[in-house]
Coordinates of C-alpha atoms and ligand atoms in Angstrom, one line a residue:
M1 CA 35.0 -2.6 7.2
I2 CA 33.7 -6.1 7.4
E3 CA 35.2 -8.8 5.1
S4 CA 32.8 -11.7 5.4
S5 CA 30.0 -13.5 3.7
I6 CA 27.3 -11.9 5.7
E7 CA 24.0 -13.5 6.7
V8 CA 21.1 -11.3 7.7
P9 CA 18.7 -12.2 10.5
A10 CA 16.0 -14.6 9.4
A11 CA 12.8 -12.5 8.9
V12 CA 9.7 -13.6 10.8
N13 CA 6.4 -11.7 10.9
E14 CA 6.0 -9.3 13.7
P15 CA 3.4 -10.7 16.2
V16 CA 0.1 -8.8 16.3
L17 CA -0.6 -7.6 19.8
T18 CA -4.2 -7.9 21.0
Y19 CA -4.8 -4.6 22.9
A20 CA -7.2 -6.6 25.0
P21 CA -8.5 -4.9 28.2
G22 CA -5.9 -5.1 30.9
S23 CA -3.0 -5.6 28.5
A24 CA 0.2 -3.5 28.8
E25 CA 0.1 -2.5 25.2
R26 CA -3.4 -1.2 25.5
A27 CA -2.4 1.0 28.5
E28 CA 0.6 2.3 26.6
L29 CA -1.3 3.0 23.4
Q30 CA -4.0 4.9 25.4
R31 CA -1.3 7.0 27.1
A32 CA 0.2 7.8 23.6
L33 CA -3.2 8.8 22.3
A34 CA -3.8 11.1 25.1
S35 CA -0.4 12.8 25.1
M36 CA -0.2 13.2 21.4
A37 CA -3.7 14.6 21.1
A38 CA -2.7 17.2 23.7
A39 CA 0.6 18.2 22.0
P40 CA 0.1 19.5 18.4
I41 CA 3.2 19.2 16.2
E42 CA 4.7 21.1 13.2
V43 CA 5.5 18.9 10.2
S44 CA 8.0 20.4 7.8
A45 CA 9.8 19.1 4.8
Y46 CA 13.1 17.2 5.3
I47 CA 15.8 17.9 2.7
G48 CA 19.5 17.0 2.9
G49 CA 19.2 16.1 6.5
R50 CA 17.5 19.4 7.5
D51 CA 14.0 20.2 8.5
V52 CA 12.7 22.9 6.1
P53 CA 9.8 24.9 7.5
S54 CA 7.7 27.2 5.3
A55 CA 5.2 30.0 6.0
E56 CA 2.1 28.3 4.7
R57 CA 0.8 26.1 7.5
V58 CA -2.1 23.6 6.8
P59 CA -4.0 22.1 9.8
M60 CA -4.0 18.4 10.4
R61 CA -7.4 17.3 11.8
S62 CA -8.6 14.0 13.1
P63 CA -11.1 12.5 10.7
H64 CA -13.3 11.4 13.7
R65 CA -13.0 14.7 15.6
H66 CA -13.3 17.9 13.7
D67 CA -12.3 19.8 16.8
L68 CA -9.0 18.0 17.2
V69 CA -6.1 19.7 15.5
L70 CA -3.0 17.4 15.6
G71 CA -0.7 20.1 14.3
H72 CA 0.2 21.8 11.0
W73 CA 2.1 20.7 8.0
H74 CA 4.2 23.3 6.1
S75 CA 3.2 23.6 2.4
A76 CA 5.9 24.8 -0.1
G77 CA 5.9 25.6 -3.8
P78 CA 7.4 23.2 -6.4
S79 CA 10.8 24.8 -6.2
Q80 CA 11.2 22.7 -3.0
M81 CA 11.2 19.7 -5.3
D82 CA 14.3 21.1 -7.0
D83 CA 16.1 21.4 -3.7
A84 CA 15.1 17.9 -2.7
V85 CA 16.3 16.4 -6.0
A86 CA 19.6 18.3 -5.7
A87 CA 20.1 17.0 -2.1
A88 CA 19.3 13.5 -3.2
L89 CA 21.7 13.6 -6.1
A90 CA 24.4 15.0 -3.8
A91 CA 24.0 12.1 -1.4
A92 CA 23.9 9.4 -4.2
P93 CA 27.6 8.6 -4.7
A94 CA 28.3 8.0 -1.0
W95 CA 25.0 6.0 -0.5
A96 CA 25.7 3.8 -3.5
A97 CA 29.2 3.1 -2.2
T98 CA 27.9 2.2 1.3
P99 CA 28.2 -1.5 1.8
W100 CA 24.8 -3.3 1.5
S101 CA 25.1 -4.6 5.0
A102 CA 25.5 -1.1 6.4
R103 CA 22.4 0.0 4.5
A104 CA 20.5 -3.1 5.7
A105 CA 21.5 -2.4 9.3
I106 CA 19.7 1.0 9.2
F107 CA 16.4 -0.6 8.2
L108 CA 16.8 -3.4 10.6
K109 CA 17.3 -0.9 13.4
A110 CA 14.3 1.1 12.2
A111 CA 12.2 -2.1 12.3
E112 CA 13.4 -2.8 15.9
L113 CA 12.8 0.8 17.0
L114 CA 9.3 0.6 15.5
A115 CA 8.5 -2.8 17.1
T116 CA 9.6 -1.6 20.5
K117 CA 10.2 2.0 21.5
H118 CA 8.0 3.7 18.9
R119 CA 5.3 1.2 18.4
A120 CA 2.7 3.0 20.4
T121 CA 3.6 6.4 18.8
L122 CA 3.2 5.3 15.2
N123 CA 0.0 3.3 16.0
A124 CA -1.4 6.3 17.9
A125 CA -0.5 8.6 15.0
T126 CA -2.3 6.3 12.5
M127 CA -5.4 6.2 14.8
L128 CA -5.5 10.0 15.3
G129 CA -4.6 11.1 11.8
Q130 CA -6.1 8.4 9.7
S131 CA -8.9 7.1 12.0
K132 CA -7.8 3.5 12.2
T133 CA -9.0 1.4 15.2
A134 CA -6.3 0.0 17.5
H135 CA -6.3 -3.3 15.7
Q136 CA -6.2 -1.8 12.2
A137 CA -3.4 0.5 13.3
E138 CA -1.4 -2.4 14.8
I139 CA -1.6 -4.6 11.7
D140 CA -0.6 -1.6 9.5
A141 CA 1.6 0.9 11.2
A142 CA 3.4 -1.5 13.5
C143 CA 3.4 -5.0 12.1
E144 CA 3.3 -4.5 8.3
L145 CA 5.9 -1.8 8.3
V146 CA 8.2 -3.8 10.6
D147 CA 7.7 -6.7 8.2
F148 CA 8.5 -4.6 5.1
W149 CA 11.8 -3.5 6.7
R150 CA 12.8 -6.9 8.0
F151 CA 11.7 -8.9 4.9
N152 CA 13.2 -6.5 2.4
V153 CA 16.5 -6.8 4.2
A154 CA 16.2 -10.6 4.1
F155 CA 15.5 -10.6 0.3
L156 CA 18.5 -8.4 -0.4
P157 CA 21.4 -10.9 -0.1
K158 CA 19.4 -13.4 -2.1
I159 CA 19.1 -10.9 -4.9
L160 CA 22.8 -10.0 -4.7
G161 CA 23.7 -13.8 -4.6
D162 CA 22.0 -14.5 -7.9
Q163 CA 25.1 -14.5 -10.0
P164 CA 25.9 -15.8 -13.5
L165 CA 28.1 -18.8 -14.5
S166 CA 31.8 -18.4 -15.0
S167 CA 33.5 -20.5 -17.6
R168 CA 37.1 -21.6 -17.4
G169 CA 39.5 -18.6 -17.4
V170 CA 36.7 -16.1 -17.0
W171 CA 35.1 -14.6 -13.9
N172 CA 31.6 -13.2 -14.5
L173 CA 29.6 -11.2 -12.0
L174 CA 26.5 -9.0 -11.7
D175 CA 27.0 -5.7 -9.9
H176 CA 23.6 -4.8 -8.6
R177 CA 23.8 -1.0 -9.1
P178 CA 21.2 1.4 -7.9
L179 CA 19.4 3.3 -10.7
D180 CA 21.2 6.3 -12.2
G181 CA 19.3 9.2 -10.7
F182 CA 16.7 9.5 -8.0
V183 CA 13.5 7.7 -7.3
L184 CA 10.2 9.6 -6.6
A185 CA 8.0 7.9 -4.0
V186 CA 4.4 9.1 -3.9
T187 CA 2.3 7.5 -1.2
P188 CA -1.4 7.1 -0.3
F189 CA -3.2 8.0 2.9
N190 CA -4.6 4.6 3.8
F191 CA -1.6 2.6 4.9
T192 CA 1.2 3.9 7.1
A193 CA 3.1 0.8 6.1
I194 CA 3.0 1.7 2.4
A195 CA 4.1 5.2 3.2
G196 CA 7.1 3.8 5.0
N197 CA 7.8 1.1 2.4
L198 CA 7.7 3.1 -0.9
P199 CA 10.7 5.4 -0.1
T200 CA 12.7 2.8 1.9
A201 CA 12.6 -0.2 -0.5
P202 CA 14.5 1.7 -3.3
A203 CA 16.8 3.3 -0.6
L204 CA 17.7 -0.2 0.7
M205 CA 18.8 -1.1 -2.8
G206 CA 21.2 1.9 -2.8
N207 CA 19.0 4.5 -4.4
V208 CA 18.3 8.1 -3.3
V209 CA 14.7 9.1 -2.9
V210 CA 12.4 12.1 -2.8
W211 CA 9.2 11.2 -1.0
K212 CA 5.9 13.0 -1.4
P213 CA 3.5 11.8 1.3
S214 CA -0.3 12.1 1.1
A215 CA -1.8 15.4 2.5
T216 CA -4.1 13.3 4.7
A217 CA -1.4 11.2 6.2
M218 CA 1.3 13.9 6.9
Y219 CA 0.9 13.2 10.7
S220 CA 2.1 9.6 10.6
A221 CA 4.6 10.4 7.8
H222 CA 6.4 12.7 10.2
F223 CA 6.8 9.9 12.8
I224 CA 8.0 7.4 10.1
L225 CA 10.7 9.9 9.2
E226 CA 11.6 10.4 12.9
I227 CA 12.2 6.6 13.2
L228 CA 14.4 6.6 10.1
K229 CA 16.5 9.5 11.4
E230 CA 17.0 7.8 14.7
A231 CA 18.0 4.6 12.9
G232 CA 20.8 6.5 11.3
L233 CA 19.6 7.2 7.7
P234 CA 22.2 9.6 6.3
P235 CA 21.2 13.1 5.1
G236 CA 19.9 13.3 1.6
V237 CA 19.1 9.6 1.1
I238 CA 15.4 10.1 1.7
N239 CA 14.0 13.6 1.4
M240 CA 10.4 14.5 2.1
V241 CA 8.7 17.3 0.3
L242 CA 5.3 18.8 1.2
G243 CA 3.1 20.8 -1.1
D244 CA 0.4 20.7 -3.8
P245 CA 0.6 17.1 -5.1
A246 CA 0.2 17.7 -8.8
A247 CA 2.7 20.7 -8.8
M248 CA 5.3 18.8 -6.8
V249 CA 5.0 15.6 -8.7
D250 CA 5.1 17.4 -12.1
R251 CA 8.3 19.1 -11.1
A252 CA 9.9 15.8 -10.2
L253 CA 8.8 14.3 -13.5
A254 CA 10.4 17.2 -15.3
S255 CA 13.8 16.3 -14.0
R256 CA 16.4 14.8 -16.3
H257 CA 17.5 12.7 -13.3
L258 CA 14.2 10.9 -12.7
A259 CA 15.2 7.3 -12.6
G260 CA 12.0 5.7 -11.1
V261 CA 8.6 6.3 -9.7
H262 CA 7.3 4.3 -6.8
F263 CA 3.6 5.1 -6.5
T264 CA 0.6 3.8 -4.6
G265 CA -2.7 5.5 -4.9
S266 CA -5.6 5.9 -7.3
T267 CA -5.7 4.6 -10.9
A268 CA -6.4 8.0 -12.4
V269 CA -3.4 9.7 -10.7
F270 CA -1.1 6.8 -11.7
R271 CA -2.3 7.0 -15.3
S272 CA -1.5 10.7 -15.4
I273 CA 2.0 10.1 -14.0
W274 CA 2.6 7.3 -16.5
A275 CA 1.5 9.5 -19.3
K276 CA 3.8 12.3 -18.3
V277 CA 6.8 9.9 -17.9
G278 CA 5.9 8.5 -21.3
A279 CA 5.8 12.0 -22.8
G280 CA 9.2 12.7 -21.2
V281 CA 10.7 9.6 -22.6
G282 CA 9.3 10.6 -26.0
A283 CA 10.9 14.0 -25.7
G284 CA 14.2 12.5 -24.7
R285 CA 14.0 14.3 -21.4
Y286 CA 15.4 11.6 -19.2
R287 CA 18.9 10.2 -18.9
S288 CA 17.5 6.7 -18.7
Y289 CA 14.1 5.0 -19.0
P290 CA 12.5 5.6 -15.6
R291 CA 11.2 2.6 -13.8
V292 CA 7.5 3.1 -13.2
V293 CA 5.9 1.0 -10.4
G294 CA 2.4 1.7 -9.3
E295 CA -0.1 -0.1 -7.2
T296 CA -3.5 1.4 -7.7
G297 CA -7.3 1.0 -7.3
G298 CA -9.4 -2.0 -6.8
K299 CA -13.0 -3.3 -7.1
D300 CA -12.4 -6.4 -5.1
F301 CA -14.9 -9.3 -5.3
V302 CA -16.2 -12.0 -3.1
F303 CA -17.8 -14.8 -5.1
A304 CA -19.9 -17.4 -3.3
H305 CA -20.5 -20.8 -4.8
P306 CA -23.7 -22.6 -3.7
S307 CA -21.6 -24.9 -1.5
A308 CA -20.1 -21.9 0.5
D309 CA -20.2 -21.9 4.3
V310 CA -22.7 -19.1 5.0
D311 CA -21.6 -18.3 8.6
A312 CA -17.9 -17.9 7.6
L313 CA -18.9 -16.0 4.5
A314 CA -20.9 -13.5 6.4
V315 CA -17.9 -12.8 8.7
A316 CA -15.5 -12.5 5.8
L317 CA -17.9 -10.0 4.1
V318 CA -18.3 -7.9 7.3
R319 CA -14.5 -7.8 8.0
G320 CA -13.5 -7.6 4.3
A321 CA -15.9 -4.8 3.3
Y322 CA -16.1 -2.6 6.4
E323 CA -12.8 -2.7 8.3
Y324 CA -11.0 0.6 8.1
Q325 CA -14.3 2.0 6.7
G326 CA -13.7 0.1 3.4
Q327 CA -10.7 2.3 2.6
K328 CA -8.4 -0.6 1.9
C329 CA -7.4 -1.1 -1.8
S330 CA -8.3 -4.7 -1.1
A331 CA -11.6 -4.1 0.6
A332 CA -14.5 -6.3 -0.6
S333 CA -16.9 -4.0 -2.5
R334 CA -18.8 -6.4 -4.8
A335 CA -20.2 -9.8 -3.9
Y336 CA -21.9 -12.5 -6.0
V337 CA -24.2 -14.7 -4.0
P338 CA -26.4 -17.6 -5.3
A339 CA -30.1 -17.1 -4.7
S340 CA -30.1 -20.4 -2.7
L341 CA -27.8 -18.8 -0.1
W342 CA -29.0 -15.2 -0.1
P343 CA -31.9 -15.5 2.4
S344 CA -29.6 -17.0 5.1
L345 CA -26.6 -14.7 4.3
R346 CA -28.8 -11.7 4.3
A347 CA -30.3 -12.6 7.7
R348 CA -26.8 -13.0 9.2
L349 CA -25.5 -9.7 7.7
M350 CA -28.6 -7.9 8.9
D351 CA -28.0 -9.3 12.4
V352 CA -24.4 -8.0 12.5
L353 CA -24.6 -4.6 10.7
P354 CA -26.9 -2.8 13.1
A355 CA -24.6 -4.0 16.0
I356 CA -21.5 -2.4 14.5
T357 CA -20.6 0.8 16.1
V358 CA -18.9 3.6 14.3
G359 CA -17.1 6.4 16.2
D360 CA -14.0 7.9 17.8
V361 CA -11.3 5.2 17.5
G362 CA -10.0 6.4 20.9
D363 CA -12.9 4.3 22.2
F364 CA -11.6 0.8 21.5
A365 CA -15.1 -0.7 21.4
H366 CA -15.7 0.7 18.0
F367 CA -15.3 -1.6 14.9
M368 CA -15.1 1.4 12.6
G369 CA -13.9 5.0 12.7
A370 CA -14.4 7.9 10.2
V371 CA -13.6 8.1 6.5
I372 CA -10.6 10.2 5.8
D373 CA -11.9 13.6 4.8
R374 CA -14.9 15.7 3.6
R375 CA -14.2 14.8 -0.1
A376 CA -14.4 11.1 0.7
Y377 CA -17.5 11.6 2.9
E378 CA -19.3 13.5 0.1
R379 CA -18.3 11.0 -2.6
I380 CA -19.5 8.0 -0.6
T381 CA -22.7 9.5 0.8
G382 CA -23.5 10.8 -2.7
A383 CA -23.3 7.3 -4.1
V384 CA -25.5 5.9 -1.4
K385 CA -28.0 8.7 -2.0
G386 CA -28.0 7.7 -5.7
A387 CA -28.7 4.1 -4.8
L388 CA -31.6 5.1 -2.5
A389 CA -33.2 6.8 -5.5
D390 CA -32.3 3.9 -7.9
P391 CA -35.1 1.4 -8.5
G392 CA -32.4 -1.1 -9.5
C393 CA -30.9 -1.0 -5.9
E394 CA -32.2 -2.2 -2.6
V395 CA -30.4 -0.4 0.2
L396 CA -30.5 -2.8 3.1
H397 CA -28.4 -0.9 5.6
H398 CA -26.9 2.6 5.6
G399 CA -26.5 5.8 7.6
H400 CA -24.1 8.7 8.0
D401 CA -23.4 11.6 10.3
D402 CA -20.7 14.3 10.0
H403 CA -21.5 16.2 13.1
R404 CA -18.3 15.3 15.0
G405 CA -16.4 13.4 12.4
Y406 CA -16.9 11.9 8.9
F407 CA -18.9 8.8 10.0
I408 CA -20.5 6.5 7.5
R409 CA -22.3 3.3 8.7
P410 CA -21.6 0.0 7.0
T411 CA -23.7 0.1 3.9
L412 CA -25.2 -2.9 2.2
I413 CA -26.9 -2.6 -1.2
R414 CA -28.4 -5.4 -3.4
V415 CA -28.3 -4.5 -7.1
D416 CA -30.3 -6.0 -9.9
D417 CA -27.7 -5.6 -12.5
P418 CA -24.2 -7.1 -12.2
G419 CA -23.0 -4.3 -14.5
H420 CA -24.2 -1.6 -12.1
A421 CA -21.7 1.2 -11.3
L422 CA -21.6 0.0 -7.7
M423 CA -20.3 -3.4 -9.0
R424 CA -17.8 -1.8 -11.4
D425 CA -16.2 1.4 -10.1
E426 CA -14.0 1.9 -7.0
L427 CA -15.9 3.9 -4.4
F428 CA -13.4 3.5 -1.6
G429 CA -15.7 3.5 1.4
P430 CA -17.8 1.1 3.6
V431 CA -20.2 0.1 0.8
L432 CA -20.8 -3.5 -0.3
A433 CA -22.8 -4.1 -3.4
V434 CA -24.3 -7.6 -3.7
F435 CA -25.6 -9.3 -6.9
V436 CA -27.8 -12.3 -6.2
Y437 CA -27.5 -14.7 -9.1
D438 CA -29.7 -17.5 -10.2
D439 CA -28.0 -20.8 -9.2
A440 CA -28.8 -22.2 -12.7
R441 CA -26.8 -19.3 -14.2
Y442 CA -23.6 -19.8 -12.1
D443 CA -21.2 -19.8 -15.1
D444 CA -22.6 -16.5 -16.4
A445 CA -22.2 -14.9 -12.9
L446 CA -18.6 -16.2 -12.6
A447 CA -17.8 -14.8 -16.1
R448 CA -19.3 -11.4 -15.1
C449 CA -17.2 -11.4 -11.9
A450 CA -14.0 -12.1 -13.9
N451 CA -14.6 -9.4 -16.5
D452 CA -17.0 -6.7 -15.5
S453 CA -14.6 -4.4 -13.6
E454 CA -11.5 -2.9 -15.1
Y455 CA -9.6 -3.7 -11.8
A456 CA -7.9 -6.9 -10.9
L457 CA -6.5 -6.4 -7.4
T458 CA -7.9 -8.9 -4.9
G459 CA -10.8 -11.4 -4.9
A460 CA -12.1 -14.2 -2.9
F461 CA -13.9 -17.4 -3.9
W462 CA -16.0 -19.3 -1.4
A463 CA -16.9 -23.0 -1.7
R464 CA -16.7 -26.3 0.0
D465 CA -16.8 -28.1 -3.3
R466 CA -13.1 -28.7 -4.3
G467 CA -14.0 -29.1 -8.0
A468 CA -15.7 -25.7 -8.0
I469 CA -12.6 -24.1 -6.4
T470 CA -10.3 -25.5 -9.0
H471 CA -12.6 -24.4 -11.9
A472 CA -13.2 -20.9 -10.5
S473 CA -9.5 -20.4 -9.8
G474 CA -9.0 -20.9 -13.6
V475 CA -11.9 -18.6 -14.7
L476 CA -10.8 -15.9 -12.3
R477 CA -7.1 -16.3 -13.0
Q478 CA -6.6 -12.8 -14.5
G479 CA -9.2 -11.2 -12.3
A480 CA -7.1 -10.7 -9.2
G481 CA -3.4 -10.4 -8.4
N482 CA -4.2 -11.7 -4.9
F483 CA -6.7 -14.5 -4.9
Y484 CA -8.2 -15.9 -1.7
V485 CA -10.0 -19.2 -1.2
N486 CA -12.5 -19.2 1.7
D487 CA -11.0 -16.0 3.2
K488 CA -11.7 -12.3 3.0
P489 CA -9.8 -10.4 0.3
T490 CA -8.0 -8.1 2.7
G491 CA -5.1 -8.6 5.1
A492 CA -2.1 -9.7 3.0
V493 CA 0.9 -10.3 5.1
V494 CA 4.4 -9.4 4.0
G495 CA 6.5 -12.5 3.1
Q496 CA 3.3 -14.6 3.0
Q497 CA 1.0 -13.1 0.4
P498 CA 3.1 -10.7 -1.8
F499 CA 0.7 -7.9 -2.7
G500 CA -0.3 -6.4 -6.0
G501 CA -2.9 -6.6 -8.8
A502 CA -3.0 -6.4 -12.5
R503 CA -5.1 -4.7 -15.2
A504 CA -6.0 -1.2 -14.0
S505 CA -4.9 -2.1 -10.5
G506 CA -1.2 -1.6 -11.1
T507 CA 2.0 -2.9 -12.4
N508 CA 1.9 -5.9 -10.1
D509 CA 5.4 -5.6 -8.8
K510 CA 4.4 -7.3 -5.5
A511 CA 5.3 -5.1 -2.6
G512 CA 6.9 -7.1 0.2
S513 CA 8.7 -9.4 -2.1
A514 CA 12.1 -9.6 -3.9
L515 CA 10.2 -8.9 -7.2
N516 CA 9.6 -5.3 -6.1
L517 CA 13.2 -4.8 -5.0
L518 CA 14.4 -6.0 -8.4
R519 CA 12.8 -2.9 -9.9
W520 CA 15.2 -0.7 -8.0
V521 CA 18.4 -2.2 -9.4
S522 CA 20.1 -1.7 -12.7
P523 CA 22.6 -4.6 -12.8
R524 CA 26.0 -4.2 -14.5
T525 CA 27.5 -7.3 -15.9
V526 CA 31.3 -7.6 -15.3
K527 CA 33.4 -10.1 -17.2
E528 CA 37.0 -10.5 -16.3
T529 CA 39.3 -12.6 -18.4
L530 CA 41.9 -14.0 -16.1
V531 CA 44.7 -14.7 -18.7
P532 CA 43.8 -12.7 -21.9
P533 CA 44.9 -14.3 -25.3
T534 CA 48.0 -13.0 -26.9
E535 CA 47.5 -14.6 -30.3
W536 CA 44.9 -13.0 -32.7
R537 CA 44.6 -16.0 -35.1
Y538 CA 42.0 -18.8 -34.3
P539 CA 43.2 -22.4 -34.5
S540 CA 40.6 -23.1 -37.3
M541 CA 42.7 -20.7 -39.4
G542 CA 45.7 -23.0 -39.4
Ligands
NAD1 P1 -4.6 9.4 -4.4 O1 -4.4 8.9 -5.8 O2 -5.6 10.5 -4.2 O3 -3.3 9.9 -3.8 C1 -2.1 9.1 -3.9 C2 -0.9 10.0 -3.9 O4 -0.9 10.8 -5.1 C3 -0.9 11.1 -2.7 O5 0.4 11.3 -2.3 C4 -1.4 12.3 -3.4 O6 -1.0 13.5 -2.8 C5 -0.8 12.1 -4.8 N1 -1.6 12.9 -5.8 C6 -2.9 13.2 -5.8 N2 -3.3 13.8 -6.9 C7 -2.2 13.9 -7.7 C8 -1.9 14.5 -9.0 N3 -2.8 15.0 -9.7 N4 -0.6 14.3 -9.5 C9 0.3 13.7 -8.8 N5 0.1 13.2 -7.5 C10 -1.1 13.3 -7.0 O7 -5.0 8.1 -3.6 P2 -5.4 8.0 -2.0 O8 -6.7 8.6 -1.8 O9 -4.3 8.6 -1.2 O10 -5.4 6.5 -1.8 C11 -6.5 5.7 -2.2 C12 -6.2 5.0 -3.5 O11 -5.0 4.3 -3.4 C13 -7.3 4.0 -3.8 O12 -7.6 4.1 -5.2 C14 -6.7 2.7 -3.5 O13 -7.3 1.6 -4.1 C15 -5.3 2.9 -3.8 N6 -4.4 2.0 -3.1 C16 -3.9 1.0 -3.8 C17 -3.0 0.1 -3.1 C18 -2.5 -1.1 -3.8 O14 -1.6 -1.7 -3.3 N7 -3.0 -1.4 -5.0 C19 -2.7 0.3 -1.8 C20 -3.3 1.4 -1.1 C21 -4.1 2.3 -1.8

């Protein structure tokens, strides 16, 4: 028991290691890659502090090496969700009564374990299982997840410290209760950090959680859980279920005790979850109104003004569109370029793209790895095939090969119509569509950029002209939840650029900020009257 006004350690962003040739971190990561590839693992559900294996074993393969089986995950039926919910609810009273500093200590310890002892393991897991390069794994699995855990802890006492006024003779306070029930966390394949953050942010605020990871990121999910266990997470606080996504999630949404959903993934799945929660509310199924937080798809833009710096713009497009094979929700996938800049920009891009190598991320020289699975490969190559046959598209660079892994080369397509599907719909792959606008029709092009896509996640505006930046920032205000000036639209850093979009891109609750944590508390107002009145008549009645 500690009786003290507690200060948490100041949060600073975890430094990004370089993995340059000869560095200690590179040698350690290469050792981890080799040893983990040689030692397949079994990933089972984790319920009430116990591993729960099942008979149906699904292989986990490396996206860039069909022959590399990393192990198996154990698939269960939806009744496993009932067990997980029961275990979570059983753990709820003790966890809610745990002092906030004790909860925070667990996540600070997890951050420290990840920054040190387990850094190479989680990075290697993200490379092997999700085909991230060393740099992409480092900024995601190590740095961003460490940052989520440290910064969320730093936000916590600020939230708790936000207290109401007390007038004379009265003491008012806000009791930041957890939600009344359990939180369902449903996580995507493309960021290990998001998989780690969605279950832990509500847990830090005192909630109990059932976590359903993505089938294509089970491998790294297992190692996240191992870190949390080592950090001292009590049994039942976070429970992991493994099985058919729709069946599992539907079962959780059917529970009377559903108190919140913390989702990141595609817009279609989030819409279906919201609709089911809505129907459940309508039917009076839930004890409370579940909090629904979802960060979803994007069709992220880069808009170039005629005053843009072409050299820097080309680099931003290459990194913003093609890193992690374009499988970032924030990846640049549509660009608007003035005709006056297009010839020089095109020349620069066409210099770089053929030089990009795509391959096994175990070879650190590659800029890109494989896309996540066969479904993604078919979807993306199908769209490129459509563009090749479309007279309204000029495919400037492309290529694909699924012999050893799901490899798709950086693809650049110029479209005649700014309303083309390639400028509108999320494709989630290394495909950048460019619309070249007439400089004289700049305002029209900017308006199309602001309104053509249903998404509003990230966007970047490029100009040297300050007046143009101010004007475009206004026109594009509702067009992106994360707006970049003279930068690529990817790479948000926890604590610096709180992340989330609007419109069809999500509820914009800004992961990595106090705003998100606020969704996981249900404050109780407590008023205590120090000396209660003993006379029922008011003076005015005299
Ligand atoms: P996804 O929607 O396929 O899967 C997300 C999660 O939902 C997974 O756990 C999956 O198993 C589960 N799921 C799938 N089908 C379901 C169903 N019918 N019912 C219930 N749950 C279901 O998304 P993904 O392919 O893993 O991730 C890519 C998507 O996520 C992209 O659309 C991307 O833009 C988005 N994303 C958004 C953000 C953001 O912050 N806005 C961040 C990362 C990813």
